[in-house]
Amino acid sequence: MNEITILATLAAVHWVALMSPGPDFALVVQNASRYGRQTGLFIALGLSCGILLHSIFSLTGVSFLVQQHPALFAALQLLGGSYLLYLGIGALRGAFQSEESSGTKNKSQYLLSNKRQAFSRGFMTNILNPKALVFFVSLMSSLVPATMSLAGKGAALLILWSLSLLWFSLLAWLLSSARLQKKLYQASKYIDGACGILFSLIGLTILWTTLSSLTWL
């Protein structure tokens, strides 16, 4: 395949993967529906930067080396699973909070003072997800040949980052439209509950799988 075909295939596979439900998707849905467009967009930026870093690590072989060292990969899995479980517990706690404790003024203050927190939440959720590491190692090793030009590899990184930012930003934008925002905000505790269960299940599954495998080492 020529480089244009490789890049087109890479873009198509990544786009399908982005639309698959997972921690990144749930994070945008939960926060954009509760805190609004600005928070959702900064989370989208954080997620896309995490994906860019994963892509760079995969292209340079760093991710492959981590995956090939059981102790390092297990440490990443434990850290990632713990972080997702932390997000899940936080979301479940939010689902049980009284609606009276989250007035419009507090919401505005959250939006203005926590852009960095929203970016960090998105970045950490993606970069600490061990499944993302495995996915990008597989994606890059199977679609991007070692003989590909430097310009082609740079284009691959740009495609992965820009598509991620486009998808998550579009999702945050649509979920925070004025008409939909009102309905979603009324259902925010149910969204928090669903996302909390998803984060917790994924986190617990990663922790259980990792700890089970360690017992056999």
N, C-alpha and C. Protein backbone atom coordinates (compact mmCIF):
# COMPACT_ATOMS: atom_id res chain seq x y z
N MET A 1 0.85 -1.20 0.00
CA MET A 1 0.00 0.00 0.00
C MET A 1 0.88 1.25 0.00
N ASN A 2 0.43 2.26 -0.75
CA ASN A 2 1.14 3.53 -0.69
C ASN A 2 0.74 4.28 0.57
N GLU A 3 1.44 5.37 0.85
CA GLU A 3 1.23 6.07 2.12
C GLU A 3 -0.16 6.69 2.22
N ILE A 4 -0.71 7.16 1.11
CA ILE A 4 -2.05 7.75 1.15
C ILE A 4 -3.08 6.70 1.54
N THR A 5 -2.95 5.51 0.99
CA THR A 5 -3.86 4.41 1.33
C THR A 5 -3.72 4.02 2.79
N ILE A 6 -2.47 3.97 3.26
CA ILE A 6 -2.21 3.63 4.66
C ILE A 6 -2.86 4.66 5.59
N LEU A 7 -2.69 5.93 5.27
CA LEU A 7 -3.25 7.00 6.12
C LEU A 7 -4.77 6.98 6.10
N ALA A 8 -5.35 6.70 4.93
CA ALA A 8 -6.82 6.63 4.83
C ALA A 8 -7.35 5.46 5.65
N THR A 9 -6.67 4.32 5.59
CA THR A 9 -7.08 3.15 6.37
C THR A 9 -6.94 3.43 7.87
N LEU A 10 -5.84 4.07 8.23
CA LEU A 10 -5.61 4.43 9.63
C LEU A 10 -6.71 5.35 10.15
N ALA A 11 -7.08 6.32 9.35
CA ALA A 11 -8.14 7.27 9.74
C ALA A 11 -9.48 6.55 9.91
N ALA A 12 -9.80 5.64 9.00
CA ALA A 12 -11.08 4.92 9.06
C ALA A 12 -11.16 4.03 10.30
N VAL A 13 -10.08 3.29 10.56
CA VAL A 13 -10.07 2.39 11.72
C VAL A 13 -10.17 3.19 13.02
N HIS A 14 -9.42 4.27 13.09
CA HIS A 14 -9.42 5.10 14.30
C HIS A 14 -10.78 5.75 14.51
N TRP A 15 -11.42 6.20 13.45
CA TRP A 15 -12.73 6.85 13.56
C TRP A 15 -13.77 5.88 14.11
N VAL A 16 -13.75 4.65 13.63
CA VAL A 16 -14.68 3.63 14.14
C VAL A 16 -14.40 3.35 15.62
N ALA A 17 -13.12 3.27 15.98
CA ALA A 17 -12.75 3.01 17.37
C ALA A 17 -13.20 4.15 18.28
N LEU A 18 -13.09 5.39 17.80
CA LEU A 18 -13.49 6.54 18.60
C LEU A 18 -14.97 6.50 18.96
N MET A 19 -15.80 6.02 18.04
CA MET A 19 -17.24 6.01 18.26
C MET A 19 -17.70 4.85 19.12
N SER A 20 -16.78 3.93 19.42
CA SER A 20 -17.14 2.80 20.29
C SER A 20 -17.25 3.26 21.73
N PRO A 21 -18.31 2.88 22.44
CA PRO A 21 -18.46 3.30 23.85
C PRO A 21 -17.31 2.81 24.71
N GLY A 22 -16.81 3.67 25.56
CA GLY A 22 -15.71 3.33 26.45
C GLY A 22 -15.50 4.45 27.46
N PRO A 23 -14.43 4.41 28.23
CA PRO A 23 -14.19 5.45 29.24
C PRO A 23 -14.12 6.86 28.68
N ASP A 24 -13.46 7.05 27.52
CA ASP A 24 -13.35 8.38 26.93
C ASP A 24 -14.72 8.93 26.56
N PHE A 25 -15.50 8.10 25.88
CA PHE A 25 -16.85 8.48 25.47
C PHE A 25 -17.70 8.83 26.69
N ALA A 26 -17.66 7.96 27.70
CA ALA A 26 -18.47 8.18 28.90
C ALA A 26 -18.06 9.44 29.63
N LEU A 27 -16.76 9.75 29.65
CA LEU A 27 -16.28 10.94 30.35
C LEU A 27 -16.84 12.21 29.73
N VAL A 28 -16.86 12.27 28.40
CA VAL A 28 -17.40 13.44 27.71
C VAL A 28 -18.90 13.56 27.96
N VAL A 29 -19.61 12.45 27.84
CA VAL A 29 -21.06 12.46 28.05
C VAL A 29 -21.40 12.93 29.46
N GLN A 30 -20.72 12.37 30.44
CA GLN A 30 -21.01 12.71 31.83
C GLN A 30 -20.78 14.19 32.13
N ASN A 31 -19.63 14.70 31.72
CA ASN A 31 -19.24 16.06 32.10
C ASN A 31 -19.85 17.14 31.23
N ALA A 32 -20.00 16.88 29.93
CA ALA A 32 -20.63 17.87 29.06
C ALA A 32 -22.10 18.03 29.40
N SER A 33 -22.75 16.94 29.77
CA SER A 33 -24.18 17.01 30.11
C SER A 33 -24.41 17.69 31.45
N ARG A 34 -23.45 17.57 32.37
CA ARG A 34 -23.62 18.15 33.70
C ARG A 34 -23.05 19.57 33.79
N TYR A 35 -21.84 19.80 33.26
CA TYR A 35 -21.16 21.07 33.48
C TYR A 35 -21.14 21.98 32.26
N GLY A 36 -21.57 21.49 31.10
CA GLY A 36 -21.69 22.37 29.96
C GLY A 36 -20.58 22.24 28.93
N ARG A 37 -20.69 23.10 27.91
CA ARG A 37 -19.85 23.01 26.72
C ARG A 37 -18.37 23.25 27.01
N GLN A 38 -18.07 24.28 27.79
CA GLN A 38 -16.67 24.62 28.01
C GLN A 38 -15.90 23.48 28.68
N THR A 39 -16.50 22.90 29.70
CA THR A 39 -15.87 21.77 30.37
C THR A 39 -15.71 20.59 29.41
N GLY A 40 -16.76 20.32 28.63
CA GLY A 40 -16.71 19.23 27.67
C GLY A 40 -15.61 19.40 26.63
N LEU A 41 -15.42 20.63 26.16
CA LEU A 41 -14.40 20.90 25.15
C LEU A 41 -12.99 20.75 25.71
N PHE A 42 -12.78 21.17 26.96
CA PHE A 42 -11.46 21.00 27.56
C PHE A 42 -11.17 19.54 27.85
N ILE A 43 -12.19 18.77 28.20
CA ILE A 43 -12.00 17.32 28.36
C ILE A 43 -11.66 16.69 27.02
N ALA A 44 -12.33 17.14 25.95
CA ALA A 44 -12.04 16.65 24.60
C ALA A 44 -10.59 16.94 24.22
N LEU A 45 -10.11 18.12 24.56
CA LEU A 45 -8.71 18.48 24.28
C LEU A 45 -7.75 17.58 25.06
N GLY A 46 -8.07 17.32 26.32
CA GLY A 46 -7.23 16.44 27.13
C GLY A 46 -7.20 15.02 26.59
N LEU A 47 -8.36 14.51 26.18
CA LEU A 47 -8.43 13.16 25.62
C LEU A 47 -7.61 13.06 24.34
N SER A 48 -7.74 14.06 23.46
CA SER A 48 -7.02 14.02 22.19
C SER A 48 -5.51 14.13 22.40
N CYS A 49 -5.09 14.88 23.40
CA CYS A 49 -3.66 14.97 23.71
C CYS A 49 -3.14 13.65 24.27
N GLY A 50 -3.96 12.96 25.06
CA GLY A 50 -3.60 11.64 25.55
C GLY A 50 -3.44 10.66 24.40
N ILE A 51 -4.34 10.73 23.44
CA ILE A 51 -4.28 9.86 22.25
C ILE A 51 -3.03 10.18 21.43
N LEU A 52 -2.70 11.47 21.31
CA LEU A 52 -1.49 11.86 20.59
C LEU A 52 -0.25 11.28 21.25
N LEU A 53 -0.19 11.34 22.58
CA LEU A 53 0.97 10.81 23.30
C LEU A 53 1.06 9.29 23.15
N HIS A 54 -0.08 8.61 23.23
CA HIS A 54 -0.10 7.16 23.00
C HIS A 54 0.43 6.84 21.60
N SER A 55 0.02 7.65 20.62
CA SER A 55 0.43 7.42 19.24
C SER A 55 1.94 7.61 19.08
N ILE A 56 2.47 8.66 19.72
CA ILE A 56 3.92 8.91 19.67
C ILE A 56 4.68 7.77 20.33
N PHE A 57 4.20 7.34 21.48
CA PHE A 57 4.85 6.23 22.19
C PHE A 57 4.83 4.95 21.34
N SER A 58 3.72 4.73 20.63
CA SER A 58 3.60 3.53 19.81
C SER A 58 4.54 3.60 18.60
N LEU A 59 4.62 4.76 17.97
CA LEU A 59 5.49 4.92 16.81
C LEU A 59 6.97 4.79 17.17
N THR A 60 7.32 5.26 18.34
CA THR A 60 8.72 5.23 18.76
C THR A 60 9.11 3.93 19.46
N GLY A 61 8.14 3.06 19.70
CA GLY A 61 8.43 1.76 20.31
C GLY A 61 8.37 1.75 21.82
N VAL A 62 8.10 2.90 22.44
CA VAL A 62 8.06 2.96 23.91
C VAL A 62 6.93 2.08 24.45
N SER A 63 5.76 2.19 23.85
CA SER A 63 4.61 1.41 24.32
C SER A 63 4.85 -0.09 24.17
N PHE A 64 5.51 -0.46 23.07
CA PHE A 64 5.81 -1.88 22.85
C PHE A 64 6.75 -2.42 23.93
N LEU A 65 7.74 -1.61 24.29
CA LEU A 65 8.67 -2.02 25.33
C LEU A 65 7.96 -2.18 26.68
N VAL A 66 7.05 -1.25 26.98
CA VAL A 66 6.28 -1.35 28.22
C VAL A 66 5.44 -2.62 28.23
N GLN A 67 4.81 -2.90 27.08
CA GLN A 67 3.95 -4.07 26.99
C GLN A 67 4.76 -5.37 27.13
N GLN A 68 6.00 -5.35 26.70
CA GLN A 68 6.84 -6.55 26.74
C GLN A 68 7.48 -6.78 28.10
N HIS A 69 7.39 -5.81 29.00
CA HIS A 69 7.92 -5.97 30.36
C HIS A 69 6.75 -6.16 31.32
N PRO A 70 6.51 -7.37 31.78
CA PRO A 70 5.32 -7.67 32.60
C PRO A 70 5.17 -6.77 33.83
N ALA A 71 6.26 -6.46 34.50
CA ALA A 71 6.17 -5.65 35.72
C ALA A 71 5.71 -4.23 35.40
N LEU A 72 6.27 -3.64 34.35
CA LEU A 72 5.89 -2.28 33.96
C LEU A 72 4.44 -2.24 33.48
N PHE A 73 4.07 -3.22 32.66
CA PHE A 73 2.71 -3.24 32.12
C PHE A 73 1.69 -3.49 33.23
N ALA A 74 2.05 -4.35 34.18
CA ALA A 74 1.16 -4.62 35.32
C ALA A 74 0.98 -3.36 36.16
N ALA A 75 2.07 -2.60 36.35
CA ALA A 75 1.99 -1.36 37.12
C ALA A 75 1.07 -0.36 36.43
N LEU A 76 1.18 -0.27 35.10
CA LEU A 76 0.30 0.62 34.34
C LEU A 76 -1.15 0.18 34.46
N GLN A 77 -1.38 -1.13 34.38
CA GLN A 77 -2.74 -1.65 34.50
C GLN A 77 -3.33 -1.36 35.87
N LEU A 78 -2.54 -1.55 36.92
CA LEU A 78 -3.03 -1.28 38.27
C LEU A 78 -3.33 0.21 38.46
N LEU A 79 -2.45 1.06 37.93
CA LEU A 79 -2.66 2.50 38.03
C LEU A 79 -3.88 2.92 37.23
N GLY A 80 -3.98 2.41 36.02
CA GLY A 80 -5.12 2.77 35.17
C GLY A 80 -6.44 2.26 35.73
N GLY A 81 -6.45 1.02 36.19
CA GLY A 81 -7.67 0.46 36.78
C GLY A 81 -8.10 1.21 38.02
N SER A 82 -7.13 1.59 38.85
CA SER A 82 -7.42 2.35 40.07
C SER A 82 -7.99 3.72 39.73
N TYR A 83 -7.45 4.35 38.70
CA TYR A 83 -7.93 5.69 38.32
C TYR A 83 -9.36 5.62 37.77
N LEU A 84 -9.64 4.61 36.96
CA LEU A 84 -11.00 4.46 36.44
C LEU A 84 -11.98 4.14 37.57
N LEU A 85 -11.55 3.35 38.53
CA LEU A 85 -12.40 3.06 39.68
C LEU A 85 -12.64 4.33 40.50
N TYR A 86 -11.61 5.15 40.63
CA TYR A 86 -11.74 6.44 41.31
C TYR A 86 -12.78 7.33 40.61
N LEU A 87 -12.71 7.37 39.27
CA LEU A 87 -13.70 8.14 38.51
C LEU A 87 -15.10 7.56 38.71
N GLY A 88 -15.19 6.25 38.73
CA GLY A 88 -16.49 5.61 38.91
C GLY A 88 -17.11 5.92 40.26
N ILE A 89 -16.31 5.85 41.31
CA ILE A 89 -16.82 6.15 42.65
C ILE A 89 -17.24 7.62 42.73
N GLY A 90 -16.44 8.49 42.11
CA GLY A 90 -16.79 9.91 42.11
C GLY A 90 -18.09 10.18 41.38
N ALA A 91 -18.29 9.51 40.26
CA ALA A 91 -19.53 9.68 39.49
C ALA A 91 -20.73 9.15 40.27
N LEU A 92 -20.57 8.02 40.93
CA LEU A 92 -21.66 7.45 41.71
C LEU A 92 -22.01 8.34 42.90
N ARG A 93 -20.99 8.93 43.50
CA ARG A 93 -21.26 9.87 44.59
C ARG A 93 -22.02 11.08 44.07
N GLY A 94 -21.65 11.55 42.87
CA GLY A 94 -22.34 12.68 42.28
C GLY A 94 -23.80 12.37 41.98
N ALA A 95 -24.07 11.11 41.63
CA ALA A 95 -25.44 10.71 41.33
C ALA A 95 -26.34 10.78 42.54
N PHE A 96 -25.75 10.66 43.73
CA PHE A 96 -26.55 10.67 44.96
C PHE A 96 -26.56 12.02 45.66
N GLN A 97 -25.87 13.00 45.08
CA GLN A 97 -25.86 14.33 45.68
C GLN A 97 -27.21 15.01 45.47
N SER A 98 -27.55 15.86 46.40
CA SER A 98 -28.80 16.61 46.29
C SER A 98 -28.69 17.62 45.17
N GLU A 99 -29.77 17.78 44.41
CA GLU A 99 -29.79 18.74 43.31
C GLU A 99 -29.68 20.18 43.83
N GLU A 100 -30.06 20.39 45.09
CA GLU A 100 -30.02 21.74 45.65
C GLU A 100 -28.59 22.23 45.88
N SER A 101 -27.62 21.30 45.95
CA SER A 101 -26.24 21.68 46.22
C SER A 101 -25.49 22.14 44.99
N SER A 102 -26.12 22.10 43.82
CA SER A 102 -25.44 22.47 42.58
C SER A 102 -26.21 23.56 41.85
N GLY A 103 -26.22 24.75 42.40
CA GLY A 103 -26.91 25.87 41.80
C GLY A 103 -26.18 26.42 40.61
N THR A 104 -26.81 27.38 39.92
CA THR A 104 -26.23 27.98 38.72
C THR A 104 -24.94 28.71 39.02
N LYS A 105 -24.86 29.37 40.16
CA LYS A 105 -23.66 30.13 40.51
C LYS A 105 -22.46 29.20 40.68
N ASN A 106 -22.66 28.10 41.39
CA ASN A 106 -21.58 27.16 41.59
C ASN A 106 -21.15 26.53 40.27
N LYS A 107 -22.13 26.30 39.39
CA LYS A 107 -21.83 25.74 38.09
C LYS A 107 -20.94 26.69 37.29
N SER A 108 -21.26 27.98 37.33
CA SER A 108 -20.47 28.96 36.62
C SER A 108 -19.05 29.03 37.17
N GLN A 109 -18.93 28.98 38.48
CA GLN A 109 -17.61 29.02 39.09
C GLN A 109 -16.79 27.80 38.69
N TYR A 110 -17.46 26.64 38.59
CA TYR A 110 -16.75 25.43 38.19
C TYR A 110 -16.18 25.60 36.78
N LEU A 111 -17.02 26.15 35.86
CA LEU A 111 -16.59 26.32 34.49
C LEU A 111 -15.41 27.27 34.37
N LEU A 112 -15.41 28.33 35.15
CA LEU A 112 -14.39 29.36 35.04
C LEU A 112 -13.09 28.96 35.71
N SER A 113 -13.16 28.19 36.78
CA SER A 113 -11.96 27.94 37.58
C SER A 113 -11.33 26.57 37.35
N ASN A 114 -11.93 25.73 36.53
CA ASN A 114 -11.42 24.37 36.43
C ASN A 114 -11.18 23.90 34.99
N LYS A 115 -10.77 24.82 34.13
CA LYS A 115 -10.41 24.41 32.77
C LYS A 115 -9.25 23.44 32.80
N ARG A 116 -8.26 23.74 33.63
CA ARG A 116 -7.09 22.87 33.75
C ARG A 116 -7.50 21.52 34.31
N GLN A 117 -8.41 21.51 35.26
CA GLN A 117 -8.87 20.25 35.85
C GLN A 117 -9.60 19.41 34.81
N ALA A 118 -10.41 20.06 33.98
CA ALA A 118 -11.14 19.33 32.94
C ALA A 118 -10.16 18.73 31.93
N PHE A 119 -9.16 19.51 31.53
CA PHE A 119 -8.14 19.00 30.60
C PHE A 119 -7.39 17.83 31.22
N SER A 120 -6.98 17.98 32.47
CA SER A 120 -6.23 16.92 33.16
C SER A 120 -7.05 15.65 33.29
N ARG A 121 -8.36 15.81 33.58
CA ARG A 121 -9.22 14.63 33.72
C ARG A 121 -9.28 13.86 32.41
N GLY A 122 -9.43 14.59 31.30
CA GLY A 122 -9.46 13.93 30.00
C GLY A 122 -8.14 13.27 29.66
N PHE A 123 -7.05 13.98 29.89
CA PHE A 123 -5.72 13.46 29.56
C PHE A 123 -5.39 12.22 30.38
N MET A 124 -5.62 12.27 31.68
CA MET A 124 -5.29 11.16 32.56
C MET A 124 -6.16 9.94 32.27
N THR A 125 -7.43 10.17 31.97
CA THR A 125 -8.33 9.05 31.68
C THR A 125 -7.84 8.26 30.48
N ASN A 126 -7.35 8.97 29.46
CA ASN A 126 -6.88 8.28 28.27
C ASN A 126 -5.49 7.68 28.44
N ILE A 127 -4.56 8.46 28.96
CA ILE A 127 -3.17 8.00 29.00
C ILE A 127 -2.97 6.86 29.99
N LEU A 128 -3.83 6.77 31.03
CA LEU A 128 -3.70 5.69 32.02
C LEU A 128 -4.54 4.46 31.67
N ASN A 129 -5.21 4.50 30.54
CA ASN A 129 -6.03 3.36 30.13
C ASN A 129 -5.14 2.32 29.44
N PRO A 130 -4.87 1.18 30.08
CA PRO A 130 -3.97 0.19 29.47
C PRO A 130 -4.53 -0.38 28.17
N LYS A 131 -5.85 -0.37 28.02
CA LYS A 131 -6.43 -0.87 26.77
C LYS A 131 -6.09 0.05 25.61
N ALA A 132 -5.96 1.36 25.90
CA ALA A 132 -5.56 2.30 24.86
C ALA A 132 -4.14 2.02 24.40
N LEU A 133 -3.25 1.70 25.36
CA LEU A 133 -1.87 1.39 25.01
C LEU A 133 -1.82 0.18 24.07
N VAL A 134 -2.55 -0.88 24.41
CA VAL A 134 -2.56 -2.08 23.59
C VAL A 134 -3.15 -1.78 22.22
N PHE A 135 -4.21 -0.98 22.19
CA PHE A 135 -4.87 -0.66 20.91
C PHE A 135 -3.91 0.07 19.97
N PHE A 136 -3.21 1.08 20.48
CA PHE A 136 -2.35 1.87 19.61
C PHE A 136 -1.10 1.10 19.20
N VAL A 137 -0.59 0.23 20.06
CA VAL A 137 0.52 -0.64 19.65
C VAL A 137 0.08 -1.52 18.49
N SER A 138 -1.10 -2.10 18.60
CA SER A 138 -1.62 -2.96 17.54
C SER A 138 -1.90 -2.17 16.26
N LEU A 139 -2.50 -0.99 16.43
CA LEU A 139 -2.85 -0.16 15.28
C LEU A 139 -1.61 0.27 14.51
N MET A 140 -0.62 0.78 15.23
CA MET A 140 0.59 1.28 14.58
C MET A 140 1.43 0.16 13.98
N SER A 141 1.55 -0.94 14.70
CA SER A 141 2.38 -2.04 14.20
C SER A 141 1.78 -2.71 12.98
N SER A 142 0.45 -2.70 12.88
CA SER A 142 -0.20 -3.38 11.76
C SER A 142 -0.41 -2.48 10.55
N LEU A 143 -0.52 -1.17 10.76
CA LEU A 143 -0.84 -0.27 9.65
C LEU A 143 0.29 0.67 9.24
N VAL A 144 1.18 0.99 10.16
CA VAL A 144 2.26 1.94 9.85
C VAL A 144 3.58 1.17 9.75
N PRO A 145 4.10 0.97 8.53
CA PRO A 145 5.35 0.22 8.39
C PRO A 145 6.55 1.03 8.87
N ALA A 146 7.58 0.33 9.29
CA ALA A 146 8.79 0.99 9.78
C ALA A 146 9.47 1.81 8.68
N THR A 147 9.22 1.43 7.42
CA THR A 147 9.84 2.12 6.29
C THR A 147 9.09 3.38 5.86
N MET A 148 7.99 3.67 6.53
CA MET A 148 7.21 4.85 6.16
C MET A 148 8.04 6.11 6.37
N SER A 149 7.85 7.09 5.49
CA SER A 149 8.63 8.32 5.57
C SER A 149 8.30 9.10 6.83
N LEU A 150 9.21 9.99 7.21
CA LEU A 150 8.99 10.81 8.40
C LEU A 150 7.76 11.70 8.23
N ALA A 151 7.58 12.21 7.00
CA ALA A 151 6.40 13.03 6.72
C ALA A 151 5.11 12.21 6.86
N GLY A 152 5.17 10.95 6.41
CA GLY A 152 4.00 10.08 6.52
C GLY A 152 3.66 9.78 7.97
N LYS A 153 4.69 9.53 8.79
CA LYS A 153 4.45 9.27 10.21
C LYS A 153 3.91 10.52 10.91
N GLY A 154 4.43 11.68 10.52
CA GLY A 154 3.91 12.93 11.08
C GLY A 154 2.46 13.14 10.71
N ALA A 155 2.10 12.79 9.45
CA ALA A 155 0.72 12.90 9.01
C ALA A 155 -0.18 11.94 9.78
N ALA A 156 0.35 10.75 10.08
CA ALA A 156 -0.42 9.76 10.86
C ALA A 156 -0.74 10.30 12.25
N LEU A 157 0.25 10.91 12.88
CA LEU A 157 0.03 11.49 14.21
C LEU A 157 -0.99 12.62 14.15
N LEU A 158 -0.88 13.46 13.12
CA LEU A 158 -1.82 14.57 12.96
C LEU A 158 -3.24 14.07 12.75
N ILE A 159 -3.38 13.01 11.96
CA ILE A 159 -4.71 12.44 11.69
C ILE A 159 -5.32 11.89 12.97
N LEU A 160 -4.55 11.13 13.73
CA LEU A 160 -5.07 10.53 14.95
C LEU A 160 -5.47 11.60 15.96
N TRP A 161 -4.65 12.63 16.10
CA TRP A 161 -4.96 13.70 17.05
C TRP A 161 -6.16 14.52 16.60
N SER A 162 -6.18 14.93 15.34
CA SER A 162 -7.24 15.82 14.85
C SER A 162 -8.60 15.12 14.82
N LEU A 163 -8.62 13.84 14.43
CA LEU A 163 -9.88 13.11 14.43
C LEU A 163 -10.42 12.94 15.85
N SER A 164 -9.51 12.68 16.79
CA SER A 164 -9.92 12.54 18.19
C SER A 164 -10.50 13.84 18.72
N LEU A 165 -9.80 14.94 18.46
CA LEU A 165 -10.28 16.24 18.92
C LEU A 165 -11.62 16.59 18.26
N LEU A 166 -11.74 16.30 16.96
CA LEU A 166 -12.98 16.59 16.24
C LEU A 166 -14.15 15.80 16.82
N TRP A 167 -13.96 14.50 17.03
CA TRP A 167 -15.06 13.65 17.51
C TRP A 167 -15.51 14.03 18.92
N PHE A 168 -14.55 14.13 19.83
CA PHE A 168 -14.93 14.43 21.21
C PHE A 168 -15.45 15.86 21.37
N SER A 169 -14.93 16.80 20.59
CA SER A 169 -15.43 18.18 20.63
C SER A 169 -16.84 18.24 20.07
N LEU A 170 -17.08 17.51 18.97
CA LEU A 170 -18.42 17.46 18.38
C LEU A 170 -19.41 16.85 19.36
N LEU A 171 -18.99 15.79 20.03
CA LEU A 171 -19.85 15.15 21.03
C LEU A 171 -20.18 16.12 22.16
N ALA A 172 -19.16 16.82 22.66
CA ALA A 172 -19.36 17.79 23.74
C ALA A 172 -20.25 18.93 23.28
N TRP A 173 -20.07 19.38 22.05
CA TRP A 173 -20.86 20.49 21.50
C TRP A 173 -22.33 20.11 21.37
N LEU A 174 -22.59 18.94 20.83
CA LEU A 174 -23.97 18.49 20.64
C LEU A 174 -24.68 18.26 21.97
N LEU A 175 -23.96 17.69 22.94
CA LEU A 175 -24.57 17.39 24.23
C LEU A 175 -24.83 18.63 25.06
N SER A 176 -24.19 19.75 24.69
CA SER A 176 -24.34 20.97 25.49
C SER A 176 -25.11 22.06 24.76
N SER A 177 -25.87 21.69 23.73
CA SER A 177 -26.74 22.67 23.08
C SER A 177 -27.82 23.09 24.07
N ALA A 178 -28.32 24.31 23.93
CA ALA A 178 -29.23 24.88 24.93
C ALA A 178 -30.46 24.00 25.16
N ARG A 179 -31.04 23.51 24.09
CA ARG A 179 -32.26 22.71 24.23
C ARG A 179 -31.98 21.36 24.88
N LEU A 180 -30.92 20.72 24.43
CA LEU A 180 -30.59 19.41 24.97
C LEU A 180 -29.99 19.50 26.36
N GLN A 181 -29.27 20.59 26.63
CA GLN A 181 -28.61 20.76 27.92
C GLN A 181 -29.61 20.73 29.07
N LYS A 182 -30.74 21.39 28.88
CA LYS A 182 -31.75 21.43 29.94
C LYS A 182 -32.26 20.03 30.27
N LYS A 183 -32.53 19.25 29.24
CA LYS A 183 -33.03 17.90 29.45
C LYS A 183 -31.96 17.01 30.09
N LEU A 184 -30.73 17.14 29.60
CA LEU A 184 -29.66 16.31 30.13
C LEU A 184 -29.32 16.68 31.57
N TYR A 185 -29.40 17.99 31.87
CA TYR A 185 -29.08 18.40 33.23
C TYR A 185 -30.10 17.85 34.22
N GLN A 186 -31.35 17.77 33.79
CA GLN A 186 -32.39 17.18 34.65
C GLN A 186 -32.14 15.70 34.88
N ALA A 187 -31.49 15.07 33.91
CA ALA A 187 -31.20 13.64 34.03
C ALA A 187 -29.76 13.38 34.43
N SER A 188 -29.06 14.41 34.91
CA SER A 188 -27.62 14.29 35.17
C SER A 188 -27.31 13.21 36.21
N LYS A 189 -28.18 13.05 37.21
CA LYS A 189 -27.87 12.04 38.22
C LYS A 189 -27.94 10.62 37.65
N TYR A 190 -28.82 10.43 36.64
CA TYR A 190 -28.89 9.12 36.01
C TYR A 190 -27.69 8.90 35.08
N ILE A 191 -27.26 9.97 34.42
CA ILE A 191 -26.08 9.89 33.56
C ILE A 191 -24.84 9.61 34.42
N ASP A 192 -24.75 10.32 35.55
CA ASP A 192 -23.65 10.08 36.48
C ASP A 192 -23.64 8.63 36.96
N GLY A 193 -24.83 8.13 37.28
CA GLY A 193 -24.94 6.76 37.76
C GLY A 193 -24.50 5.74 36.72
N ALA A 194 -24.95 5.94 35.47
CA ALA A 194 -24.59 5.02 34.39
C ALA A 194 -23.09 5.06 34.11
N CYS A 195 -22.55 6.29 34.04
CA CYS A 195 -21.11 6.44 33.79
C CYS A 195 -20.30 5.90 34.97
N GLY A 196 -20.79 6.11 36.19
CA GLY A 196 -20.10 5.60 37.37
C GLY A 196 -20.03 4.08 37.36
N ILE A 197 -21.12 3.44 36.97
CA ILE A 197 -21.13 1.98 36.88
C ILE A 197 -20.16 1.50 35.81
N LEU A 198 -20.15 2.21 34.65
CA LEU A 198 -19.25 1.83 33.56
C LEU A 198 -17.79 1.97 33.97
N PHE A 199 -17.43 3.14 34.54
CA PHE A 199 -16.05 3.35 34.99
C PHE A 199 -15.64 2.31 36.02
N SER A 200 -16.54 2.07 36.98
CA SER A 200 -16.22 1.13 38.06
C SER A 200 -16.04 -0.29 37.54
N LEU A 201 -16.92 -0.71 36.63
CA LEU A 201 -16.81 -2.07 36.09
C LEU A 201 -15.53 -2.25 35.29
N ILE A 202 -15.20 -1.25 34.46
CA ILE A 202 -13.97 -1.35 33.67
C ILE A 202 -12.75 -1.35 34.60
N GLY A 203 -12.75 -0.44 35.58
CA GLY A 203 -11.65 -0.36 36.52
C GLY A 203 -11.48 -1.64 37.32
N LEU A 204 -12.58 -2.17 37.84
CA LEU A 204 -12.52 -3.40 38.62
C LEU A 204 -12.08 -4.59 37.76
N THR A 205 -12.54 -4.63 36.50
CA THR A 205 -12.15 -5.71 35.60
C THR A 205 -10.65 -5.68 35.35
N ILE A 206 -10.11 -4.48 35.10
CA ILE A 206 -8.67 -4.34 34.87
C ILE A 206 -7.89 -4.75 36.11
N LEU A 207 -8.34 -4.30 37.28
CA LEU A 207 -7.64 -4.64 38.52
C LEU A 207 -7.71 -6.13 38.81
N TRP A 208 -8.88 -6.71 38.62
CA TRP A 208 -9.05 -8.14 38.89
C TRP A 208 -8.20 -8.98 37.95
N THR A 209 -8.23 -8.62 36.66
CA THR A 209 -7.44 -9.37 35.67
C THR A 209 -5.95 -9.26 35.96
N THR A 210 -5.51 -8.05 36.30
CA THR A 210 -4.08 -7.83 36.57
C THR A 210 -3.63 -8.57 37.82
N LEU A 211 -4.41 -8.43 38.90
CA LEU A 211 -4.04 -9.10 40.15
C LEU A 211 -4.09 -10.61 40.02
N SER A 212 -5.04 -11.11 39.24
CA SER A 212 -5.13 -12.56 39.02
C SER A 212 -3.92 -13.08 38.27
N SER A 213 -3.48 -12.31 37.28
CA SER A 213 -2.32 -12.73 36.50
C SER A 213 -1.03 -12.66 37.34
N LEU A 214 -0.98 -11.69 38.27
CA LEU A 214 0.21 -11.57 39.11
C LEU A 214 0.36 -12.74 40.07
N THR A 215 -0.75 -13.33 40.48
CA THR A 215 -0.70 -14.44 41.41
C THR A 215 -0.07 -15.68 40.78
N TRP A 216 -0.07 -15.68 39.44
CA TRP A 216 0.50 -16.85 38.76
C TRP A 216 1.96 -16.65 38.38
N LEU A 217 2.50 -15.42 38.62
CA LEU A 217 3.91 -15.16 38.26
C LEU A 217 4.87 -15.80 39.26
